[in-house]
Short mmCIF file of C-alpha atoms in Angstrom, two decimals:
data_model
loop_
_atom_site.label_atom_id
_atom_site.label_comp_id
_atom_site.label_asym_id
_atom_site.label_seq_id
_atom_site.Cartn_x
_atom_site.Cartn_y
_atom_site.Cartn_z
CA GLN A 1 8.37 2.55 16.72
CA LYS A 2 5.07 1.06 17.81
CA ALA A 3 1.99 3.14 17.04
CA PRO A 4 -0.79 1.82 19.31
CA ASP A 5 -3.55 3.42 17.22
CA LEU A 6 -4.20 5.25 13.96
CA ALA A 7 -3.88 8.72 15.50
CA THR A 8 -0.35 7.90 16.67
CA ALA A 9 0.65 6.48 13.29
CA VAL A 10 -0.65 9.62 11.55
CA ARG A 11 1.16 11.84 14.07
CA PHE A 12 4.45 10.01 13.48
CA LEU A 13 4.05 10.40 9.70
CA SER A 14 3.23 14.11 9.99
CA ASP A 15 5.47 15.28 12.85
CA PRO A 16 8.67 17.04 11.65
CA ALA A 17 10.45 15.50 14.66
CA HIS A 18 9.96 12.06 13.06
CA ASP A 19 10.74 13.18 9.52
CA ALA A 20 13.28 11.20 7.48
CA THR A 21 14.17 10.52 3.86
CA TYR A 22 11.94 7.43 3.90
CA THR A 23 8.91 7.02 6.16
CA VAL A 24 6.10 4.47 6.16
CA ALA A 25 3.76 2.80 8.63
CA TRP A 26 2.63 -0.82 8.51
CA ILE A 27 -1.00 -1.01 9.68
CA ASP A 28 -2.81 -3.91 11.36
CA CYS A 29 -6.12 -3.97 9.44
CA LEU A 30 -7.79 -6.39 11.85
CA ALA A 31 -7.27 -4.28 14.98
CA THR A 32 -10.50 -2.89 16.44
CA GLY A 33 -11.74 -0.56 19.16
CA SER A 34 -9.13 1.67 20.77
CA SER A 35 -6.44 -0.20 18.79
CA LEU A 36 -7.98 0.57 15.40
CA GLY A 37 -5.21 1.38 12.94
CA ARG A 38 -2.37 0.33 15.22
CA GLY A 39 0.89 -0.29 13.44
CA VAL A 40 4.64 0.08 13.24
CA PHE A 41 6.18 3.36 12.09
CA MET A 42 9.46 3.04 10.18
CA ALA A 43 11.86 5.85 9.27
CA GLY A 44 14.98 5.23 7.19
CA GLU A 45 18.12 7.16 6.27
CA HIS A 46 21.08 6.10 4.14
CA ALA A 47 23.75 4.48 6.30
CA ALA A 48 27.30 5.81 6.47
CA ARG A 49 30.11 3.54 5.27
CA HIS A 50 31.37 2.87 8.79
CA GLU A 51 27.86 1.86 9.90
CA VAL A 52 27.60 -0.61 7.01
CA SER A 53 31.04 -2.03 7.83
CA LEU A 54 30.09 -2.57 11.47
CA ARG A 55 26.93 -4.44 10.46
CA PHE A 56 28.02 -6.37 7.36
CA GLY A 57 31.81 -6.27 7.26
CA ASN A 58 33.44 -5.19 4.00
CA PRO A 59 30.59 -3.65 1.90
CA LYS A 60 32.33 -4.79 -1.32
CA SER A 61 32.10 -8.41 -0.21
CA CYS A 62 28.38 -8.23 0.61
CA LYS A 63 26.66 -10.96 -1.33
CA PRO A 64 22.90 -10.93 -2.03
CA LYS A 65 20.93 -12.94 0.49
CA ARG A 66 19.87 -16.34 -0.79
CA GLN A 67 16.16 -16.17 -1.49
CA LYS A 68 13.67 -18.79 -0.45
CA ARG A 69 10.84 -19.79 -2.76
CA LEU A 70 7.22 -20.59 -1.98
CA PRO A 71 6.81 -23.82 -3.99
CA PHE A 72 3.01 -24.11 -3.97
CA ASP A 73 -0.24 -22.13 -3.72
CA LEU A 74 -1.60 -21.96 -0.20
CA PRO A 75 -5.18 -23.22 0.17
CA ALA A 76 -7.84 -20.51 0.16
CA TRP A 77 -8.56 -20.96 3.88
CA ALA A 78 -4.94 -20.41 4.97
CA LEU A 79 -5.22 -16.60 5.06
CA ASN A 80 -8.15 -16.21 7.41
CA PRO A 81 -8.84 -13.74 10.23
CA VAL A 82 -7.34 -16.08 12.84
CA THR A 83 -4.02 -16.75 11.09
CA VAL A 84 -3.63 -13.14 9.94
CA ARG A 85 -4.43 -11.83 13.42
CA LEU A 86 -1.70 -14.09 14.83
CA PHE A 87 0.77 -12.88 12.18
CA ASN A 88 -0.13 -9.24 12.78
CA SER A 89 0.30 -9.57 16.55
CA ALA A 90 3.70 -11.22 16.13
CA TYR A 91 4.83 -8.64 13.56
CA TYR A 92 3.66 -5.74 15.73
CA ALA A 93 5.57 -7.09 18.74
CA ALA A 94 8.76 -7.98 16.85
CA GLN A 95 9.13 -5.03 14.48
CA GLY A 96 7.92 -2.42 16.93
CA SER A 97 10.66 -3.23 19.43
CA LYS A 98 13.67 -3.21 17.07
CA GLY A 99 14.69 0.40 17.62
CA THR A 100 17.48 1.75 15.40
CA PHE A 101 19.49 -0.68 13.29
CA VAL A 102 21.30 -1.02 9.95
CA SER A 103 19.31 -2.84 7.29
CA ARG A 104 20.03 -4.01 3.77
CA TYR A 105 18.37 -1.74 1.20
CA ASP A 106 16.44 -4.61 -0.42
CA SER A 107 14.88 -5.88 2.80
CA PHE A 108 13.94 -2.29 3.73
CA PHE A 109 12.34 -1.31 0.42
CA TYR A 110 11.15 -4.72 -0.82
CA PRO A 111 10.40 -6.90 2.23
CA LEU A 112 8.15 -9.31 0.33
CA ASP A 113 10.74 -10.00 -2.34
CA GLY A 114 12.79 -11.95 0.21
CA VAL A 115 10.49 -14.84 -0.72
CA LEU A 116 10.20 -15.68 -4.42
CA ASP A 117 6.65 -16.26 -5.72
CA TRP A 118 5.24 -14.65 -2.56
CA ASN A 119 1.96 -14.05 -4.42
CA ARG A 120 1.23 -17.76 -3.96
CA LEU A 121 0.47 -16.95 -0.31
CA TYR A 122 -2.91 -15.77 -1.59
CA GLY A 123 -3.81 -19.07 -3.25
CA LYS A 124 -5.06 -19.64 -6.79
CA ARG A 125 -7.70 -16.91 -6.55
CA GLY A 126 -4.99 -14.30 -6.06
CA PHE A 127 -5.46 -10.88 -4.52
CA VAL A 128 -6.42 -7.31 -5.33
CA GLN A 129 -4.25 -4.40 -4.31
CA TYR A 130 -6.38 -1.39 -3.45
CA GLN A 131 -4.71 1.99 -2.93
CA TYR A 132 -6.26 5.40 -2.38
CA VAL A 133 -5.19 8.86 -1.22
CA LEU A 134 -7.23 11.32 0.87
CA PRO A 135 -6.51 15.03 1.38
CA THR A 136 -4.88 15.98 4.68
CA SER A 137 -7.97 17.63 6.20
CA VAL A 138 -10.00 14.41 6.13
CA ALA A 139 -7.28 11.75 5.80
CA GLU A 140 -7.30 10.42 9.36
CA GLU A 141 -11.08 10.43 9.64
CA GLY A 142 -11.53 8.73 6.26
CA THR A 143 -8.83 6.14 6.88
CA ALA A 144 -10.44 5.28 10.23
CA GLU A 145 -13.77 4.75 8.45
CA ILE A 146 -12.16 2.53 5.80
CA LEU A 147 -10.23 0.50 8.40
CA GLY A 148 -13.47 0.07 10.36
CA ARG A 149 -15.19 -1.36 7.27
CA LEU A 150 -12.27 -3.70 6.60
CA SER A 151 -12.09 -4.88 10.20
CA HIS A 152 -15.84 -5.48 10.30
CA SER A 153 -15.67 -7.47 7.04
CA LYS A 154 -12.80 -9.57 8.47
CA ARG A 155 -10.89 -9.24 5.19
CA ALA A 156 -7.43 -10.60 5.93
CA SER A 157 -4.99 -8.00 4.59
CA PHE A 158 -1.71 -8.69 6.33
CA LEU A 159 0.20 -6.22 4.16
CA ALA A 160 -1.13 -2.68 4.56
CA VAL A 161 1.09 0.39 4.35
CA LEU A 162 0.26 3.99 5.17
CA LYS A 163 2.34 6.84 3.72
CA ARG A 164 2.24 10.64 3.69
CA PHE A 165 2.28 12.47 0.36
CA GLY A 166 3.55 15.96 -0.34
CA PRO A 167 2.04 18.39 -2.87
CA GLN A 168 0.53 17.11 -6.10
CA GLY A 169 2.79 16.91 -9.15
CA PRO A 170 2.18 18.62 -12.51
CA GLY A 171 0.76 15.55 -14.27
CA MET A 172 -2.87 15.88 -15.36
CA LEU A 173 -3.63 12.36 -14.10
CA SER A 174 -1.09 12.44 -11.25
CA PHE A 175 -2.15 10.22 -8.34
CA PRO A 176 -0.46 11.86 -5.32
CA MET A 177 -2.03 14.77 -3.50
CA GLU A 178 -1.07 16.25 -0.16
CA GLY A 179 -2.46 13.79 2.36
CA LEU A 180 -2.34 10.12 3.32
CA THR A 181 -2.34 7.04 1.11
CA LEU A 182 -3.14 3.49 2.22
CA ALA A 183 -2.29 0.43 0.12
CA LEU A 184 -3.99 -2.89 0.87
CA ASP A 185 -3.43 -6.43 -0.45
CA ILE A 186 -6.72 -8.29 -0.05
CA PRO A 187 -7.29 -11.95 -1.05
CA VAL A 188 -10.04 -12.48 -3.62
CA SER A 189 -13.13 -14.05 -2.05
CA PRO A 190 -16.90 -13.71 -2.43
CA GLY A 191 -18.14 -10.19 -1.69
CA LEU A 192 -14.75 -8.50 -2.10
CA PHE A 193 -15.67 -6.34 -5.07
CA GLU A 194 -18.87 -5.13 -3.41
CA LEU A 195 -16.76 -4.07 -0.42
CA LEU A 196 -14.30 -2.25 -2.69
CA ASP A 197 -17.24 -0.39 -4.25
CA GLU A 198 -18.15 0.77 -0.75
CA LEU A 199 -14.58 1.95 -0.15
CA ASP A 200 -14.68 3.79 -3.48
CA GLY A 201 -17.76 5.61 -2.22
CA ILE A 202 -15.95 6.77 0.93
CA VAL A 203 -12.92 7.93 -1.06
CA MET A 204 -15.11 9.82 -3.55
CA LYS A 205 -17.20 11.42 -0.76
CA LEU A 206 -14.05 12.77 0.91
CA GLY A 207 -12.42 14.15 -2.23
CA GLY A 208 -9.79 11.45 -2.67
CA ARG A 209 -8.82 9.23 -5.59
CA VAL A 210 -7.73 5.67 -6.35
CA TYR A 211 -4.40 4.69 -7.88
CA LEU A 212 -4.84 3.87 -11.57
CA ALA A 213 -1.54 1.98 -11.83
CA LYS A 214 -2.97 -0.65 -9.48
CA ASP A 215 -6.60 -0.51 -10.58
CA SER A 216 -8.57 -3.15 -12.48
CA ARG A 217 -12.15 -2.46 -11.41
CA THR A 218 -12.96 1.17 -10.52
CA GLY A 219 -15.91 2.72 -12.39
CA ARG A 220 -15.97 5.90 -14.46
CA GLU A 221 -17.89 7.95 -11.89
CA VAL A 222 -15.29 7.35 -9.17
CA PHE A 223 -12.44 7.97 -11.59
CA LYS A 224 -13.84 11.27 -12.91
CA ALA A 225 -14.57 12.55 -9.41
CA GLY A 226 -11.00 11.88 -8.30
CA TYR A 227 -9.16 13.37 -11.26
CA PRO A 228 -10.45 16.93 -11.84
CA ARG A 229 -7.95 17.62 -14.67
CA LEU A 230 -9.36 14.80 -16.79
CA GLU A 231 -10.81 17.17 -19.42
CA GLU A 232 -7.37 18.77 -19.90
CA PHE A 233 -5.92 15.32 -20.49
CA LEU A 234 -8.67 14.41 -22.94
CA ALA A 235 -8.09 17.64 -24.90
CA VAL A 236 -4.40 16.81 -25.26
CA ARG A 237 -5.24 13.27 -26.20
CA ARG A 238 -7.66 14.39 -28.92
CA SER A 239 -5.04 16.76 -30.34
CA VAL A 240 -2.30 14.14 -30.64
CA ASP A 241 -4.45 11.07 -31.35
CA PRO A 242 -7.67 12.25 -33.05
CA GLN A 243 -8.47 8.78 -34.39
CA GLY A 244 -8.12 7.12 -30.98
CA LEU A 245 -5.45 4.65 -32.10
CA PHE A 246 -3.77 4.48 -28.70
CA SER A 247 -5.87 2.57 -26.19
CA SER A 248 -5.88 -0.04 -23.44
CA ASP A 249 -8.34 -2.07 -21.39
CA LEU A 250 -8.11 0.52 -18.62
CA ALA A 251 -8.66 3.42 -21.05
CA ARG A 252 -11.74 1.77 -22.54
CA ARG A 253 -13.18 0.97 -19.12
CA LEU A 254 -12.69 4.53 -17.83
CA GLY A 255 -13.58 6.33 -21.06
CA ILE A 256 -10.19 7.92 -21.65
#
């Protein structure tokens, strides 16, 4: 379903009437004004055998789709606000009008993997994936602020997904908390890391956290503010590894 603005996307993700086993919203990061945060809400359930047969024929004879490959790195200028805005408008129109249909599991869960070496879309400089979560009480307000910064900076993220998390798990450094998480793929270009520092500041101010599994740049202050059970983790770590033999680049950067 089309979500013409962020408030609608958040309502779809939070409304029990739209609940499903799998829910996600693609967000147009370049939309501005009253369309800020517009996107496409997607809800998925496992298909029954007869539904699969109607769509694909005999499920046992279903062969994997032949994948295409991107054979070269796109030039740095290819992903710019104009081309991404055109892509986003086309995607919003096409995907938002599909209604209910039967999809292959791989194209539903892993849409980018339909093209091998899709990372080459971002050119030789590559991209940074930035993902955060904000608690429910401030999630919509904070996400609107972050999308406003992104739109103003004209950073061309054509893959942005918004999801709703349930309660936090038992892990001492568990990323999810009850609220909303936004994941962004942003091409590397001058000024990007300064912008991400600004986004870190918003996330920290609102009591959120960044996703360590996708992080390569966050500072210790932001990390410690977002993970209040850090001292518990460090106590366990000291008890099982008093000599600090287990380490990594991320651990050294964040002081864990």
